[in-house]
Amino acid sequence: MNKFIAIVGSNSQKSTNRELLKYMKRHFKDFAEIELVEIKDLPIFKKSADKYVPQLAKDIAKKIEDADGVIIATPEYDHSVTAVLSSALAWLSYGIHPFVDKPVMITGASYGSLGSSRAQAQLRQILDSPELKARIMPSSEFLLAHSLQAFDDNGDLKDKDVVKELDGLFQDFLQFVNISKQLNNAKDVTKQKAAAFSWDKD
């Protein structure tokens, strides 16, 4: 059975993105083991002369390295990902590179009608950056709109059509992960390039 790391892209105590990932963990338990990972306790990213990386970031990186894939749930603030998620991804590409060629499924929930669509688009760009080089599942968006009303008292999604859409995308992700396992011939070189990349160099 595949093991996935699910990153909660918010530091809110009542995040509907966390609720979405909790639902996915329960709902897909027969297909994959999903472990939720919080990033809210990571400090804001800051470069240092000795390239210090917090132990929590190293621990998360190890979980990602060991996982078959990653699911990220992002809210949308000011048409973009949260500051805490952006900062976490900076730590996870600063001297450590767990995302290289790692299959990633992007999801997102928002209170409005757009379901974090612009944040998801930005997140794709970040994950495709030279320091991260994740393998993002193409042509897929799970946009949970009006998320405050989306869950019942048991934490399950109410709308059967939304559940059906999520089911289909998750099955696609399982296939994407299996295909990705066969596409790692250049992983070592890609990781070396990610490690050598620096915005401080011309």
CSV table of N, CA, C and O in Angstrom, one decimal, residues 101-173:
chain,number,residue,atom,x,y,z
A,101,ASP,N,11.5,15.0,-7.9
A,101,ASP,CA,10.8,13.9,-8.6
A,101,ASP,C,9.8,13.2,-7.7
A,101,ASP,O,9.3,12.1,-8.0
A,102,LYS,N,9.3,13.9,-6.7
A,102,LYS,CA,8.3,13.3,-5.8
A,102,LYS,C,6.9,13.6,-6.3
A,102,LYS,O,6.6,14.8,-6.6
A,103,PRO,N,6.1,12.6,-6.5
A,103,PRO,CA,4.7,12.9,-7.0
A,103,PRO,C,3.9,13.7,-6.0
A,103,PRO,O,3.9,13.4,-4.8
A,104,VAL,N,3.2,14.8,-6.5
A,104,VAL,CA,2.5,15.7,-5.7
A,104,VAL,C,1.1,15.9,-6.2
A,104,VAL,O,0.9,16.1,-7.4
A,105,MET,N,0.1,15.8,-5.4
A,105,MET,CA,-1.3,16.1,-5.7
A,105,MET,C,-1.7,17.4,-4.9
A,105,MET,O,-1.5,17.5,-3.7
A,106,ILE,N,-2.2,18.4,-5.7
A,106,ILE,CA,-2.5,19.6,-5.0
A,106,ILE,C,-4.1,19.7,-4.9
A,106,ILE,O,-4.8,19.4,-5.8
A,107,THR,N,-4.5,20.0,-3.7
A,107,THR,CA,-5.9,20.2,-3.4
A,107,THR,C,-6.0,21.6,-2.6
A,107,THR,O,-5.0,22.2,-2.3
A,108,GLY,N,-7.3,22.0,-2.4
A,108,GLY,CA,-7.4,23.2,-1.7
A,108,GLY,C,-8.9,23.5,-1.4
A,108,GLY,O,-9.8,23.2,-2.2
A,109,ALA,N,-9.1,24.2,-0.3
A,109,ALA,CA,-10.5,24.5,0.1
A,109,ALA,C,-10.5,26.0,0.5
A,109,ALA,O,-9.5,26.6,1.0
A,110,SER,N,-11.6,26.7,0.1
A,110,SER,CA,-11.7,28.1,0.5
A,110,SER,C,-13.2,28.4,0.8
A,110,SER,O,-14.1,27.7,0.4
A,111,TYR,N,-13.4,29.5,1.5
A,111,TYR,CA,-14.7,29.9,2.0
A,111,TYR,C,-15.6,30.3,0.8
A,111,TYR,O,-16.8,30.3,0.8
A,112,GLY,N,-14.9,30.9,-0.3
A,112,GLY,CA,-15.6,31.4,-1.4
A,112,GLY,C,-15.9,30.4,-2.5
A,112,GLY,O,-15.8,29.2,-2.3
A,113,SER,N,-16.2,30.9,-3.7
A,113,SER,CA,-16.7,30.0,-4.8
A,113,SER,C,-15.6,29.5,-5.6
A,113,SER,O,-15.8,28.6,-6.4
A,114,LEU,N,-14.4,30.0,-5.5
A,114,LEU,CA,-13.3,29.7,-6.4
A,114,LEU,C,-12.4,28.5,-5.9
A,114,LEU,O,-11.6,27.9,-6.6
A,115,GLY,N,-12.5,28.2,-4.6
A,115,GLY,CA,-11.9,27.0,-4.1
A,115,GLY,C,-10.3,27.0,-4.2
A,115,GLY,O,-9.7,26.0,-4.6
A,116,SER,N,-9.7,28.1,-4.0
A,116,SER,CA,-8.3,28.3,-4.0
A,116,SER,C,-7.6,28.1,-5.3
A,116,SER,O,-6.4,27.7,-5.4
A,117,SER,N,-8.3,28.4,-6.4
A,117,SER,CA,-7.8,28.1,-7.7
A,117,SER,C,-6.5,28.9,-8.0
A,117,SER,O,-5.5,28.4,-8.6
A,118,ARG,N,-6.4,30.1,-7.6
A,118,ARG,CA,-5.3,31.0,-7.9
A,118,ARG,C,-4.1,30.6,-7.1
A,118,ARG,O,-2.9,30.5,-7.5
A,119,ALA,N,-4.4,30.2,-5.8
A,119,ALA,CA,-3.3,29.7,-5.0
A,119,ALA,C,-2.7,28.4,-5.5
A,119,ALA,O,-1.5,28.2,-5.4
A,120,GLN,N,-3.6,27.5,-6.0
A,120,GLN,CA,-3.1,26.3,-6.6
A,120,GLN,C,-2.2,26.5,-7.8
A,120,GLN,O,-1.2,25.8,-8.0
A,121,ALA,N,-2.6,27.5,-8.6
A,121,ALA,CA,-1.8,27.8,-9.8
A,121,ALA,C,-0.4,28.3,-9.3
A,121,ALA,O,0.6,27.9,-9.9
A,122,GLN,N,-0.4,29.1,-8.3
A,122,GLN,CA,0.9,29.6,-7.8
A,122,GLN,C,1.7,28.5,-7.2
A,122,GLN,O,3.0,28.4,-7.4
A,123,LEU,N,1.1,27.6,-6.5
A,123,LEU,CA,1.8,26.5,-5.8
A,123,LEU,C,2.4,25.6,-6.9
A,123,LEU,O,3.5,25.1,-6.7
A,124,ARG,N,1.8,25.4,-8.0
A,124,ARG,CA,2.4,24.6,-9.1
A,124,ARG,C,3.7,25.3,-9.6
A,124,ARG,O,4.7,24.6,-9.8
A,125,GLN,N,3.7,26.6,-9.7
A,125,GLN,CA,4.9,27.3,-10.1
A,125,GLN,C,6.0,27.1,-9.1
A,125,GLN,O,7.2,26.9,-9.4
A,126,ILE,N,5.7,27.2,-7.8
A,126,ILE,CA,6.7,27.1,-6.7
A,126,ILE,C,7.3,25.7,-6.7
A,126,ILE,O,8.5,25.5,-6.7
A,127,LEU,N,6.4,24.7,-6.8
A,127,LEU,CA,6.9,23.3,-6.8
A,127,LEU,C,7.7,22.9,-8.0
A,127,LEU,O,8.5,22.0,-7.9
A,128,ASP,N,7.6,23.6,-9.1
A,128,ASP,CA,8.3,23.4,-10.3
A,128,ASP,C,9.6,24.2,-10.3
A,128,ASP,O,10.4,24.1,-11.3
A,129,SER,N,9.9,24.9,-9.3
A,129,SER,CA,11.1,25.8,-9.3
A,129,SER,C,12.4,24.9,-9.2
A,129,SER,O,12.4,23.7,-8.8
A,130,PRO,N,13.5,25.5,-9.6
A,130,PRO,CA,14.8,24.7,-9.7
A,130,PRO,C,15.2,24.0,-8.3
A,130,PRO,O,15.8,23.0,-8.4
A,131,GLU,N,14.8,24.6,-7.2
A,131,GLU,CA,15.2,24.1,-5.9
A,131,GLU,C,14.3,23.0,-5.4
A,131,GLU,O,14.7,22.2,-4.6
A,132,LEU,N,13.1,22.9,-6.0
A,132,LEU,CA,12.1,21.9,-5.5
A,132,LEU,C,12.0,20.8,-6.5
A,132,LEU,O,12.1,19.6,-6.1
A,133,LYS,N,11.6,21.1,-7.7
A,133,LYS,CA,11.5,20.1,-8.8
A,133,LYS,C,10.6,18.9,-8.5
A,133,LYS,O,11.0,17.7,-8.7
A,134,ALA,N,9.5,19.2,-7.9
A,134,ALA,CA,8.5,18.1,-7.6
A,134,ALA,C,7.9,17.7,-8.9
A,134,ALA,O,7.9,18.4,-10.0
A,135,ARG,N,7.3,16.5,-8.9
A,135,ARG,CA,6.6,16.0,-10.1
A,135,ARG,C,5.1,16.2,-9.8
A,135,ARG,O,4.5,15.3,-9.1
A,136,ILE,N,4.5,17.2,-10.3
A,136,ILE,CA,3.1,17.6,-10.0
A,136,ILE,C,2.1,16.9,-10.9
A,136,ILE,O,2.3,16.9,-12.2
A,137,MET,N,1.1,16.3,-10.4
A,137,MET,CA,0.1,15.6,-11.2
A,137,MET,C,-0.5,16.6,-12.2
A,137,MET,O,-1.1,17.6,-11.7
A,138,PRO,N,-0.4,16.4,-13.5
A,138,PRO,CA,-0.9,17.3,-14.5
A,138,PRO,C,-2.4,17.3,-14.6
A,138,PRO,O,-3.1,16.3,-14.3
A,139,SER,N,-3.0,18.4,-15.2
A,139,SER,CA,-4.4,18.5,-15.5
A,139,SER,C,-5.3,18.0,-14.4
A,139,SER,O,-6.3,17.3,-14.6
A,140,SER,N,-5.0,18.5,-13.2
A,140,SER,CA,-5.9,18.1,-12.1
A,140,SER,C,-6.0,19.3,-11.1
A,140,SER,O,-5.0,19.9,-10.7
A,141,GLU,N,-7.2,19.5,-10.7
A,141,GLU,CA,-7.4,20.5,-9.6
A,141,GLU,C,-8.6,20.0,-8.8
A,141,GLU,O,-9.6,19.6,-9.3
A,142,PHE,N,-8.4,19.9,-7.5
A,142,PHE,CA,-9.5,19.7,-6.6
A,142,PHE,C,-9.8,21.0,-5.9
A,142,PHE,O,-9.0,21.3,-5.0
A,143,LEU,N,-10.9,21.6,-6.2
A,143,LEU,CA,-11.2,23.0,-5.6
A,143,LEU,C,-12.5,22.8,-4.8
A,143,LEU,O,-13.6,22.7,-5.3
A,144,LEU,N,-12.3,22.8,-3.5
A,144,LEU,CA,-13.5,22.7,-2.6
A,144,LEU,C,-13.9,24.1,-2.2
A,144,LEU,O,-13.3,24.8,-1.4
A,145,ALA,N,-15.0,24.5,-2.9
A,145,ALA,CA,-15.6,25.8,-2.6
A,145,ALA,C,-16.6,25.8,-1.4
A,145,ALA,O,-17.0,24.8,-1.0
A,146,HIS,N,-16.8,27.0,-0.9
A,146,HIS,CA,-17.8,27.2,0.2
A,146,HIS,C,-17.5,26.1,1.3
A,146,HIS,O,-18.4,25.4,1.8
A,147,SER,N,-16.2,26.0,1.7
A,147,SER,CA,-15.8,24.9,2.5
A,147,SER,C,-16.4,24.9,3.9
A,147,SER,O,-16.4,23.9,4.6
A,148,LEU,N,-16.8,26.1,4.4
A,148,LEU,CA,-17.4,26.1,5.8
A,148,LEU,C,-18.7,25.3,5.8
A,148,LEU,O,-19.2,24.8,6.8
A,149,GLN,N,-19.4,25.2,4.6
A,149,GLN,CA,-20.7,24.4,4.6
A,149,GLN,C,-20.5,23.0,3.9
A,149,GLN,O,-21.5,22.3,3.7
A,150,ALA,N,-19.2,22.7,3.6
A,150,ALA,CA,-19.0,21.4,2.8
A,150,ALA,C,-19.0,20.1,3.6
A,150,ALA,O,-19.3,19.1,3.0
A,151,PHE,N,-18.8,20.2,4.9
A,151,PHE,CA,-18.7,19.0,5.8
A,151,PHE,C,-19.9,18.9,6.7
A,151,PHE,O,-20.4,19.8,7.2
A,152,ASP,N,-20.3,17.6,6.9
A,152,ASP,CA,-21.3,17.3,7.9
A,152,ASP,C,-20.7,17.2,9.3
A,152,ASP,O,-19.5,17.4,9.5
A,153,ASP,N,-21.5,16.8,10.3
A,153,ASP,CA,-21.1,16.8,11.7
A,153,ASP,C,-20.0,15.7,11.9
A,153,ASP,O,-19.3,15.8,12.9
A,154,ASN,N,-19.9,14.8,11.0
A,154,ASN,CA,-18.9,13.7,11.1
A,154,ASN,C,-17.6,14.0,10.4
A,154,ASN,O,-16.7,13.2,10.4
A,155,GLY,N,-17.6,15.2,9.8
A,155,GLY,CA,-16.4,15.6,9.0
A,155,GLY,C,-16.3,15.0,7.6
A,155,GLY,O,-15.3,15.1,7.0
A,156,ASP,N,-17.5,14.5,7.1
A,156,ASP,CA,-17.5,14.0,5.8
A,156,ASP,C,-18.1,15.0,4.8
A,156,ASP,O,-18.9,15.8,5.2
A,157,LEU,N,-17.6,14.9,3.6
A,157,LEU,CA,-18.1,15.8,2.5
A,157,LEU,C,-19.6,15.5,2.2
A,157,LEU,O,-20.0,14.3,2.1
A,158,LYS,N,-20.4,16.5,2.1
A,158,LYS,CA,-21.9,16.4,2.0
A,158,LYS,C,-22.2,16.1,0.5
A,158,LYS,O,-23.1,15.2,0.2
A,159,ASP,N,-21.6,16.8,-0.4
A,159,ASP,CA,-22.0,16.7,-1.8
A,159,ASP,C,-21.4,15.5,-2.5
A,159,ASP,O,-20.2,15.3,-2.6
A,160,LYS,N,-22.3,14.6,-3.0
A,160,LYS,CA,-21.9,13.4,-3.6
A,160,LYS,C,-21.1,13.6,-4.9
A,160,LYS,O,-20.2,12.8,-5.2
A,161,ASP,N,-21.5,14.6,-5.6
A,161,ASP,CA,-20.7,14.9,-6.8
A,161,ASP,C,-19.3,15.4,-6.5
A,161,ASP,O,-18.4,15.0,-7.3
A,162,VAL,N,-19.1,16.1,-5.4
A,162,VAL,CA,-17.8,16.5,-5.0
A,162,VAL,C,-17.0,15.3,-4.6
A,162,VAL,O,-15.8,15.2,-4.9
A,163,VAL,N,-17.6,14.4,-3.9
A,163,VAL,CA,-16.9,13.2,-3.5
A,163,VAL,C,-16.5,12.3,-4.7
A,163,VAL,O,-15.4,11.8,-4.7
A,164,LYS,N,-17.4,12.3,-5.7
A,164,LYS,CA,-17.1,11.5,-6.9
A,164,LYS,C,-16.0,12.1,-7.6
A,164,LYS,O,-15.1,11.4,-8.1
A,165,GLU,N,-15.9,13.4,-7.7
A,165,GLU,CA,-14.8,14.1,-8.3
A,165,GLU,C,-13.5,13.8,-7.6
A,165,GLU,O,-12.4,13.5,-8.2
A,166,LEU,N,-13.5,13.9,-6.3
A,166,LEU,CA,-12.3,13.6,-5.5
A,166,LEU,C,-11.9,12.2,-5.6
A,166,LEU,O,-10.7,11.9,-5.7
A,167,ASP,N,-12.8,11.3,-5.6
A,167,ASP,CA,-12.5,9.8,-5.8
A,167,ASP,C,-11.8,9.6,-7.1
A,167,ASP,O,-10.7,8.9,-7.2
A,168,GLY,N,-12.3,10.2,-8.2
A,168,GLY,CA,-11.6,10.1,-9.5
A,168,GLY,C,-10.2,10.6,-9.5
A,168,GLY,O,-9.3,10.0,-10.0
A,169,LEU,N,-10.0,11.8,-8.9
A,169,LEU,CA,-8.7,12.5,-8.9
A,169,LEU,C,-7.7,11.6,-8.1
A,169,LEU,O,-6.5,11.5,-8.4
A,170,PHE,N,-8.2,11.1,-7.0
A,170,PHE,CA,-7.3,10.3,-6.1
A,170,PHE,C,-6.9,9.0,-6.9
A,170,PHE,O,-5.7,8.6,-6.7
A,171,GLN,N,-7.8,8.4,-7.6
A,171,GLN,CA,-7.4,7.2,-8.3
A,171,GLN,C,-6.4,7.5,-9.4
A,171,GLN,O,-5.5,6.8,-9.7
A,172,ASP,N,-6.6,8.7,-10.0
A,172,ASP,CA,-5.6,9.2,-11.0
A,172,ASP,C,-4.2,9.4,-10.3
A,172,ASP,O,-3.2,9.1,-10.9
A,173,PHE,N,-4.3,9.9,-9.1
A,173,PHE,CA,-3.0,10.1,-8.4
A,173,PHE,C,-2.3,8.8,-8.1
A,173,PHE,O,-1.1,8.7,-8.2
